[in-house]
Amino acid sequence: MSYVNNIRMFVRVYELGSMSAAARDQRCSPAVASARISELEKHLGVRLFNRTTRSLQPTENGRIFYDGARRVLEAIDEAEAAVMDVTQNPRGTIFVAAPLGIGRRFIAPHVPAFKDQFPQIDVRLRLSDRVIDVTGEGLDIAFHLGLLEDSTLKVRLVADCPRVLCAAPAYVERRGMPADGAALVSDRHDCLNLRFPGAKEFQWTLSTPDGPRRFEIMGPFESDDGDVLTGWALDGRGIVMKPIFEVAEHLKAGLLVPVATATPPLPTQLSVLSQHRRLKDPKVRLFTDYIIARIKADMAARMEGLGDLI
């Protein structure tokens, strides 16, 4: 098994491009990661990486070995998954990523109960609003909020998510109620935008009588954390565009009110992304089905009672 662990470490170093990142991924120290790579190189009799104090690059032999090594690990994973499926004894670790708001509200609260039901399955949950590389980061599944472009990944739709533009009553009293997207621009309203490296939604696409239209909004605040934007909106600092389920409780309480209702935002989608082969793993199927069922129930509960507020 030590040789397989060395191969697994090599694959993660290759994919992440960093010895320290691979060590964190495999839950060991950089020294252990380096020792495993050295042991593998000694066994093969070739250098797999060119290492300096500032960079780490695979050699030609490393690039050749990577393709075979990845296939070996995939075969091992599939063989283990097949045995677990037959014995109905799923075990191992699931690596899951999700946007911050989705993870905090709909996934993290249910992980302990899942663990109680399946004690031999561990869950590693990573929350971030940045763009996630499912394959490069070695994830089993990733929850994605947004419309997807063409993808080689397996996509499973969880829910269609209508969105709303909203602000605190104090903001509306101070700045006025914008009727539509054009007013957001012409009256220079303070719009709170989600921005992070790789983000593509730097404008707001709204529904108009002539079809979808992009508006060049502006504002003094932006963040890579959607919950921070909600907090600023609640504080009367500007207008935020949100999936309704994220702000439903604030709308019901009157802490936020819909604005620019003549041109509502286009809806978005919540999906689960995975590599095709990962769905063959029974523990991944179990976790995905378990969490999706609870997300749908939680979202329905949050949306209940909104009535004519939106």
mmCIF file of C-alpha atoms in Angstrom:
data_model
loop_
_atom_site.group_PDB
_atom_site.id
_atom_site.type_symbol
_atom_site.label_atom_id
_atom_site.label_comp_id
_atom_site.label_asym_id
_atom_site.label_seq_id
_atom_site.Cartn_x
_atom_site.Cartn_y
_atom_site.Cartn_z
ATOM 1 C CA MET A 1 0.000 0.000 0.000
ATOM 2 C CA SER A 2 2.945 2.349 0.578
ATOM 3 C CA TYR A 3 3.730 2.251 -3.156
ATOM 4 C CA VAL A 4 0.113 3.146 -3.973
ATOM 5 C CA ASN A 5 0.307 6.013 -1.479
ATOM 6 C CA ASN A 6 3.465 7.221 -3.212
ATOM 7 C CA ILE A 7 1.678 7.140 -6.558
ATOM 8 C CA ARG A 8 -1.305 8.969 -5.087
ATOM 9 C CA MET A 9 0.988 11.647 -3.695
ATOM 10 C CA PHE A 10 2.739 12.010 -7.056
ATOM 11 C CA VAL A 11 -0.585 12.496 -8.850
ATOM 12 C CA ARG A 12 -1.693 15.203 -6.422
ATOM 13 C CA VAL A 13 1.666 17.010 -6.604
ATOM 14 C CA TYR A 14 1.438 16.887 -10.399
ATOM 15 C CA GLU A 15 -2.160 18.197 -10.455
ATOM 16 C CA LEU A 16 -1.729 20.888 -7.804
ATOM 17 C CA GLY A 17 1.753 21.952 -8.891
ATOM 18 C CA SER A 18 2.911 22.292 -5.312
ATOM 19 C CA MET A 19 4.435 19.939 -2.764
ATOM 20 C CA SER A 20 2.894 21.822 0.175
ATOM 21 C CA ALA A 21 -0.559 21.954 -1.461
ATOM 22 C CA ALA A 22 -0.430 18.218 -2.159
ATOM 23 C CA ALA A 23 0.669 17.575 1.433
ATOM 24 C CA ARG A 24 -2.340 19.510 2.744
ATOM 25 C CA ASP A 25 -4.582 17.634 0.331
ATOM 26 C CA GLN A 26 -3.259 14.266 1.553
ATOM 27 C CA ARG A 27 -3.231 15.377 5.202
ATOM 28 C CA CYS A 28 0.476 15.020 5.830
ATOM 29 C CA SER A 29 3.512 17.262 6.202
ATOM 30 C CA PRO A 30 5.487 18.651 3.228
ATOM 31 C CA ALA A 31 8.444 16.592 4.439
ATOM 32 C CA VAL A 32 6.418 13.390 4.182
ATOM 33 C CA ALA A 33 5.161 14.401 0.735
ATOM 34 C CA SER A 34 8.706 15.084 -0.448
ATOM 35 C CA ALA A 35 9.925 11.764 0.984
ATOM 36 C CA ARG A 36 7.191 9.861 -0.865
ATOM 37 C CA ILE A 37 8.123 11.498 -4.165
ATOM 38 C CA SER A 38 11.811 10.759 -3.577
ATOM 39 C CA GLU A 39 11.008 7.139 -2.764
ATOM 40 C CA LEU A 40 8.967 6.827 -5.953
ATOM 41 C CA GLU A 41 11.749 8.403 -8.033
ATOM 42 C CA LYS A 42 14.264 5.995 -6.510
ATOM 43 C CA HIS A 43 12.019 3.046 -7.327
ATOM 44 C CA LEU A 44 11.553 4.167 -10.937
ATOM 45 C CA GLY A 45 15.139 5.279 -11.389
ATOM 46 C CA VAL A 46 14.119 8.618 -12.945
ATOM 47 C CA ARG A 47 13.450 12.158 -11.800
ATOM 48 C CA LEU A 48 9.749 13.020 -11.898
ATOM 49 C CA PHE A 49 9.992 16.714 -11.016
ATOM 50 C CA ASN A 50 12.502 19.501 -11.479
ATOM 51 C CA ARG A 51 12.514 21.274 -8.117
ATOM 52 C CA THR A 52 13.882 24.671 -7.176
ATOM 53 C CA THR A 53 13.171 26.902 -4.192
ATOM 54 C CA ARG A 54 10.557 28.775 -6.273
ATOM 55 C CA SER A 55 9.043 26.271 -8.659
ATOM 56 C CA LEU A 56 8.218 22.655 -9.251
ATOM 57 C CA GLN A 57 7.788 21.360 -12.799
ATOM 58 C CA PRO A 58 7.216 17.789 -14.023
ATOM 59 C CA THR A 59 9.942 16.289 -16.155
ATOM 60 C CA GLU A 60 9.195 14.517 -19.418
ATOM 61 C CA ASN A 61 9.317 11.227 -17.491
ATOM 62 C CA GLY A 62 6.940 12.738 -14.942
ATOM 63 C CA ARG A 63 4.437 13.665 -17.652
ATOM 64 C CA ILE A 64 4.616 10.162 -19.103
ATOM 65 C CA PHE A 65 4.218 8.521 -15.688
ATOM 66 C CA TYR A 66 1.263 10.737 -14.715
ATOM 67 C CA ASP A 67 -1.111 9.328 -17.340
ATOM 68 C CA GLY A 68 -0.430 5.758 -16.282
ATOM 69 C CA ALA A 69 -0.435 6.580 -12.578
ATOM 70 C CA ARG A 70 -3.835 8.253 -12.814
ATOM 71 C CA ARG A 71 -5.300 5.225 -14.597
ATOM 72 C CA VAL A 72 -3.895 2.940 -11.891
ATOM 73 C CA LEU A 73 -5.527 4.993 -9.136
ATOM 74 C CA GLU A 74 -8.820 5.136 -11.020
ATOM 75 C CA ALA A 75 -8.778 1.352 -11.400
ATOM 76 C CA ILE A 76 -8.083 0.893 -7.675
ATOM 77 C CA ASP A 77 -10.868 3.320 -6.737
ATOM 78 C CA GLU A 78 -13.342 1.598 -9.048
ATOM 79 C CA ALA A 79 -12.393 -1.848 -7.728
ATOM 80 C CA GLU A 80 -12.828 -0.709 -4.120
ATOM 81 C CA ALA A 81 -16.142 0.954 -4.978
ATOM 82 C CA ALA A 82 -17.406 -2.248 -6.623
ATOM 83 C CA VAL A 83 -16.567 -4.291 -3.518
ATOM 84 C CA MET A 84 -18.228 -1.727 -1.237
ATOM 85 C CA ASP A 85 -21.311 -1.736 -3.440
ATOM 86 C CA VAL A 86 -21.635 -5.517 -3.228
ATOM 87 C CA THR A 87 -21.011 -5.666 0.525
ATOM 88 C CA GLN A 88 -23.151 -2.554 1.162
ATOM 89 C CA ASN A 89 -20.415 -1.342 3.448
ATOM 90 C CA PRO A 90 -19.351 2.033 2.005
ATOM 91 C CA ARG A 91 -16.315 3.602 3.591
ATOM 92 C CA GLY A 92 -13.654 6.172 2.853
ATOM 93 C CA THR A 93 -13.428 9.932 2.454
ATOM 94 C CA ILE A 94 -15.580 12.202 0.289
ATOM 95 C CA PHE A 95 -14.177 15.544 -0.854
ATOM 96 C CA VAL A 96 -16.944 18.093 -1.379
ATOM 97 C CA ALA A 97 -16.888 21.765 -2.398
ATOM 98 C CA ALA A 98 -19.726 24.281 -2.273
ATOM 99 C CA PRO A 99 -20.347 28.030 -2.359
ATOM 100 C CA LEU A 100 -20.166 29.638 1.070
ATOM 101 C CA GLY A 101 -23.872 30.391 1.452
ATOM 102 C CA ILE A 102 -25.020 27.012 0.116
ATOM 103 C CA GLY A 103 -22.530 25.158 2.257
ATOM 104 C CA ARG A 104 -23.343 26.996 5.459
ATOM 105 C CA ARG A 105 -27.129 26.830 5.077
ATOM 106 C CA PHE A 106 -27.864 23.574 3.314
ATOM 107 C CA ILE A 107 -24.909 21.180 3.493
ATOM 108 C CA ALA A 108 -22.913 21.636 6.700
ATOM 109 C CA PRO A 109 -25.971 21.290 8.998
ATOM 110 C CA HIS A 110 -26.676 17.801 7.580
ATOM 111 C CA VAL A 111 -23.134 16.382 7.507
ATOM 112 C CA PRO A 112 -23.154 15.197 11.172
ATOM 113 C CA ALA A 113 -26.428 13.276 10.647
ATOM 114 C CA PHE A 114 -24.994 11.697 7.486
ATOM 115 C CA LYS A 115 -21.915 10.658 9.458
ATOM 116 C CA ASP A 116 -24.120 9.146 12.173
ATOM 117 C CA GLN A 117 -25.933 7.088 9.541
ATOM 118 C CA PHE A 118 -22.744 6.074 7.711
ATOM 119 C CA PRO A 119 -20.008 6.101 10.374
ATOM 120 C CA GLN A 120 -17.285 4.737 8.076
ATOM 121 C CA ILE A 121 -17.572 7.624 5.620
ATOM 122 C CA ASP A 122 -15.668 10.843 6.343
ATOM 123 C CA VAL A 123 -16.608 14.152 4.701
ATOM 124 C CA ARG A 124 -14.133 16.912 3.824
ATOM 125 C CA LEU A 125 -16.183 20.022 3.049
ATOM 126 C CA ARG A 126 -14.515 23.044 1.422
ATOM 127 C CA LEU A 127 -16.515 26.257 1.142
ATOM 128 C CA SER A 128 -15.639 29.069 -1.257
ATOM 129 C CA ASP A 129 -17.418 31.397 -3.689
ATOM 130 C CA ARG A 130 -14.485 31.223 -6.119
ATOM 131 C CA VAL A 131 -14.425 29.129 -9.285
ATOM 132 C CA ILE A 132 -13.719 25.483 -8.441
ATOM 133 C CA ASP A 133 -11.640 23.087 -10.557
ATOM 134 C CA VAL A 134 -13.312 19.759 -9.762
ATOM 135 C CA THR A 135 -10.707 17.599 -11.483
ATOM 136 C CA GLY A 136 -7.608 19.596 -10.564
ATOM 137 C CA GLU A 137 -8.577 19.823 -6.903
ATOM 138 C CA GLY A 138 -9.350 16.124 -6.585
ATOM 139 C CA LEU A 139 -12.982 16.637 -5.617
ATOM 140 C CA ASP A 140 -15.650 13.965 -5.651
ATOM 141 C CA ILE A 141 -18.482 16.456 -6.083
ATOM 142 C CA ALA A 142 -18.893 20.228 -6.168
ATOM 143 C CA PHE A 143 -22.109 22.169 -5.732
ATOM 144 C CA HIS A 144 -22.304 25.002 -8.251
ATOM 145 C CA LEU A 145 -24.614 28.018 -8.120
ATOM 146 C CA GLY A 146 -24.925 29.583 -11.569
ATOM 147 C CA LEU A 147 -25.661 28.786 -15.187
ATOM 148 C CA LEU A 148 -23.107 26.359 -16.573
ATOM 149 C CA GLU A 149 -21.185 26.668 -19.785
ATOM 150 C CA ASP A 150 -20.205 23.552 -21.724
ATOM 151 C CA SER A 151 -18.583 21.108 -19.339
ATOM 152 C CA THR A 152 -16.992 17.681 -19.569
ATOM 153 C CA LEU A 153 -18.232 16.995 -16.046
ATOM 154 C CA LYS A 154 -21.363 15.119 -15.061
ATOM 155 C CA VAL A 155 -24.021 17.697 -14.154
ATOM 156 C CA ARG A 156 -27.022 16.943 -11.948
ATOM 157 C CA LEU A 157 -29.577 19.714 -11.522
ATOM 158 C CA VAL A 158 -30.657 20.239 -7.924
ATOM 159 C CA ALA A 159 -33.001 23.228 -8.252
ATOM 160 C CA ASP A 160 -33.952 26.207 -10.377
ATOM 161 C CA CYS A 161 -33.356 29.313 -8.268
ATOM 162 C CA PRO A 162 -35.219 32.579 -8.938
ATOM 163 C CA ARG A 163 -33.308 35.697 -7.902
ATOM 164 C CA VAL A 164 -34.275 39.085 -6.569
ATOM 165 C CA LEU A 165 -32.772 42.576 -6.349
ATOM 166 C CA CYS A 166 -33.295 43.860 -2.833
ATOM 167 C CA ALA A 167 -32.193 46.513 -0.355
ATOM 168 C CA ALA A 168 -32.918 47.608 3.194
ATOM 169 C CA PRO A 169 -35.853 50.000 3.691
ATOM 170 C CA ALA A 170 -33.357 52.558 5.038
ATOM 171 C CA TYR A 171 -31.480 52.523 1.737
ATOM 172 C CA VAL A 172 -34.683 52.977 -0.269
ATOM 173 C CA GLU A 173 -35.732 55.867 1.971
ATOM 174 C CA ARG A 174 -32.370 57.552 1.485
ATOM 175 C CA ARG A 175 -31.803 56.900 -2.226
ATOM 176 C CA GLY A 176 -35.282 56.261 -3.590
ATOM 177 C CA MET A 177 -36.909 53.172 -5.093
ATOM 178 C CA PRO A 178 -35.393 52.298 -8.491
ATOM 179 C CA ALA A 179 -38.074 51.108 -10.897
ATOM 180 C CA ASP A 180 -35.823 49.094 -13.180
ATOM 181 C CA GLY A 181 -32.290 48.344 -14.323
ATOM 182 C CA ALA A 182 -32.028 51.605 -16.249
ATOM 183 C CA ALA A 183 -32.687 53.528 -13.024
ATOM 184 C CA LEU A 184 -29.935 51.552 -11.272
ATOM 185 C CA VAL A 185 -27.486 52.980 -13.809
ATOM 186 C CA SER A 186 -28.888 56.485 -14.398
ATOM 187 C CA ASP A 187 -29.326 57.229 -10.678
ATOM 188 C CA ARG A 188 -25.940 55.670 -9.861
ATOM 189 C CA HIS A 189 -27.325 53.344 -7.208
ATOM 190 C CA ASP A 190 -24.905 51.585 -4.897
ATOM 191 C CA CYS A 191 -24.900 47.983 -6.131
ATOM 192 C CA LEU A 192 -23.145 45.319 -4.106
ATOM 193 C CA ASN A 193 -21.360 42.889 -6.389
ATOM 194 C CA LEU A 194 -19.762 39.484 -5.921
ATOM 195 C CA ARG A 195 -16.252 39.562 -7.392
ATOM 196 C CA PHE A 196 -13.372 37.126 -7.158
ATOM 197 C CA PRO A 197 -10.612 35.865 -9.452
ATOM 198 C CA GLY A 198 -12.314 34.118 -12.347
ATOM 199 C CA ALA A 199 -15.727 35.686 -11.708
ATOM 200 C CA LYS A 200 -17.680 36.507 -14.849
ATOM 201 C CA GLU A 201 -20.742 38.327 -13.540
ATOM 202 C CA PHE A 202 -19.371 41.890 -13.415
ATOM 203 C CA GLN A 203 -22.625 43.204 -14.842
ATOM 204 C CA TRP A 204 -26.185 42.350 -13.911
ATOM 205 C CA THR A 205 -28.296 40.615 -16.544
ATOM 206 C CA LEU A 206 -31.940 41.520 -16.016
ATOM 207 C CA SER A 207 -35.190 40.607 -17.740
ATOM 208 C CA THR A 208 -36.639 43.484 -19.786
ATOM 209 C CA PRO A 209 -39.632 43.703 -22.164
ATOM 210 C CA ASP A 210 -37.110 43.329 -25.001
ATOM 211 C CA GLY A 211 -35.430 40.285 -23.482
ATOM 212 C CA PRO A 212 -32.368 39.840 -21.246
ATOM 213 C CA ARG A 213 -30.113 42.901 -21.027
ATOM 214 C CA ARG A 214 -26.822 43.514 -19.242
ATOM 215 C CA PHE A 215 -26.571 46.631 -17.065
ATOM 216 C CA GLU A 216 -23.283 48.296 -16.104
ATOM 217 C CA ILE A 217 -23.975 48.656 -12.398
ATOM 218 C CA MET A 218 -21.581 50.345 -9.978
ATOM 219 C CA GLY A 219 -21.010 50.656 -6.262
ATOM 220 C CA PRO A 220 -18.427 51.337 -3.561
ATOM 221 C CA PHE A 221 -18.386 47.818 -2.095
ATOM 222 C CA GLU A 222 -17.660 44.375 -3.460
ATOM 223 C CA SER A 223 -16.619 41.068 -1.897
ATOM 224 C CA ASP A 224 -15.850 37.454 -2.758
ATOM 225 C CA ASP A 225 -18.217 36.313 0.026
ATOM 226 C CA GLY A 226 -21.931 36.443 -0.792
ATOM 227 C CA ASP A 227 -22.946 36.584 2.880
ATOM 228 C CA VAL A 228 -20.833 39.710 3.336
ATOM 229 C CA LEU A 229 -22.857 41.376 0.581
ATOM 230 C CA THR A 230 -26.091 40.403 2.317
ATOM 231 C CA GLY A 231 -24.786 41.915 5.542
ATOM 232 C CA TRP A 232 -23.975 45.184 3.807
ATOM 233 C CA ALA A 233 -27.437 45.245 2.234
ATOM 234 C CA LEU A 234 -29.061 44.701 5.630
ATOM 235 C CA ASP A 235 -26.958 47.604 6.916
ATOM 236 C CA GLY A 236 -28.458 49.876 4.260
ATOM 237 C CA ARG A 237 -25.287 50.129 2.199
ATOM 238 C CA GLY A 238 -26.714 49.187 -1.182
ATOM 239 C CA ILE A 239 -28.651 46.855 -3.464
ATOM 240 C CA VAL A 240 -27.803 43.182 -3.705
ATOM 241 C CA MET A 241 -28.770 40.507 -6.231
ATOM 242 C CA LYS A 242 -29.482 37.216 -4.502
ATOM 243 C CA PRO A 243 -31.148 33.862 -5.004
ATOM 244 C CA ILE A 244 -34.434 34.298 -3.183
ATOM 245 C CA PHE A 245 -33.791 31.339 -0.876
ATOM 246 C CA GLU A 246 -30.711 33.124 0.540
ATOM 247 C CA VAL A 247 -32.649 36.217 1.614
ATOM 248 C CA ALA A 248 -36.139 34.761 2.126
ATOM 249 C CA GLU A 249 -36.063 35.206 5.905
ATOM 250 C CA HIS A 250 -35.023 38.858 5.552
ATOM 251 C CA LEU A 251 -37.765 39.516 2.985
ATOM 252 C CA LYS A 252 -40.387 37.950 5.251
ATOM 253 C CA ALA A 253 -39.194 40.063 8.176
ATOM 254 C CA GLY A 254 -39.188 43.268 6.109
ATOM 255 C CA LEU A 255 -35.459 43.762 6.672
ATOM 256 C CA LEU A 256 -34.984 43.710 2.894
ATOM 257 C CA VAL A 257 -37.460 44.756 0.199
ATOM 258 C CA PRO A 258 -37.484 43.973 -3.542
ATOM 259 C CA VAL A 259 -36.314 46.813 -5.820
ATOM 260 C CA ALA A 260 -36.222 47.384 -9.604
ATOM 261 C CA THR A 261 -39.062 44.897 -9.872
ATOM 262 C CA ALA A 262 -39.868 45.886 -13.487
ATOM 263 C CA THR A 263 -36.643 44.163 -14.570
ATOM 264 C CA PRO A 264 -36.033 41.158 -12.297
ATOM 265 C CA PRO A 265 -32.787 39.188 -12.500
ATOM 266 C CA LEU A 266 -32.606 36.069 -14.606
ATOM 267 C CA PRO A 267 -32.973 32.910 -12.504
ATOM 268 C CA THR A 268 -29.953 30.770 -11.764
ATOM 269 C CA GLN A 269 -29.468 27.073 -11.019
ATOM 270 C CA LEU A 270 -27.970 24.944 -8.288
ATOM 271 C CA SER A 271 -26.211 21.884 -9.685
ATOM 272 C CA VAL A 272 -23.876 19.124 -8.554
ATOM 273 C CA LEU A 273 -20.751 18.602 -10.648
ATOM 274 C CA SER A 274 -18.642 15.474 -10.621
ATOM 275 C CA GLN A 275 -16.274 13.450 -12.714
ATOM 276 C CA HIS A 276 -18.252 10.670 -14.413
ATOM 277 C CA ARG A 277 -16.260 7.896 -12.776
ATOM 278 C CA ARG A 278 -16.790 9.274 -9.259
ATOM 279 C CA LEU A 279 -20.531 8.601 -9.429
ATOM 280 C CA LYS A 280 -19.761 4.880 -9.609
ATOM 281 C CA ASP A 281 -18.542 5.096 -6.018
ATOM 282 C CA PRO A 282 -21.399 4.115 -3.665
ATOM 283 C CA LYS A 283 -20.317 6.497 -0.930
ATOM 284 C CA VAL A 284 -20.442 9.409 -3.376
ATOM 285 C CA ARG A 285 -23.896 8.368 -4.594
ATOM 286 C CA LEU A 286 -25.123 8.016 -1.016
ATOM 287 C CA PHE A 287 -23.875 11.438 0.038
ATOM 288 C CA THR A 288 -25.136 13.165 -3.110
ATOM 289 C CA ASP A 289 -28.632 11.699 -2.832
ATOM 290 C CA TYR A 290 -28.764 12.379 0.915
ATOM 291 C CA ILE A 291 -27.771 16.045 0.663
ATOM 292 C CA ILE A 292 -29.859 16.836 -2.432
ATOM 293 C CA ALA A 293 -33.014 15.548 -0.727
ATOM 294 C CA ARG A 294 -32.357 17.779 2.268
ATOM 295 C CA ILE A 295 -31.458 20.818 0.163
ATOM 296 C CA LYS A 296 -34.787 20.561 -1.670
ATOM 297 C CA ALA A 297 -36.706 20.263 1.597
ATOM 298 C CA ASP A 298 -34.843 23.161 3.208
ATOM 299 C CA MET A 299 -35.296 25.412 0.163
ATOM 300 C CA ALA A 300 -39.030 24.692 0.040
ATOM 301 C CA ALA A 301 -39.335 25.573 3.719
ATOM 302 C CA ARG A 302 -37.487 28.851 3.230
ATOM 303 C CA MET A 303 -39.630 29.872 0.249
ATOM 304 C CA GLU A 304 -42.895 29.056 1.998
ATOM 305 C CA GLY A 305 -44.955 32.075 2.977
ATOM 306 C CA LEU A 306 -43.276 34.590 0.694
ATOM 307 C CA GLY A 307 -46.571 35.040 -1.133
ATOM 308 C CA ASP A 308 -46.807 38.417 -2.862
ATOM 309 C CA LEU A 309 -43.581 39.776 -1.369
ATOM 310 C CA ILE A 310 -41.600 38.992 -4.522
#
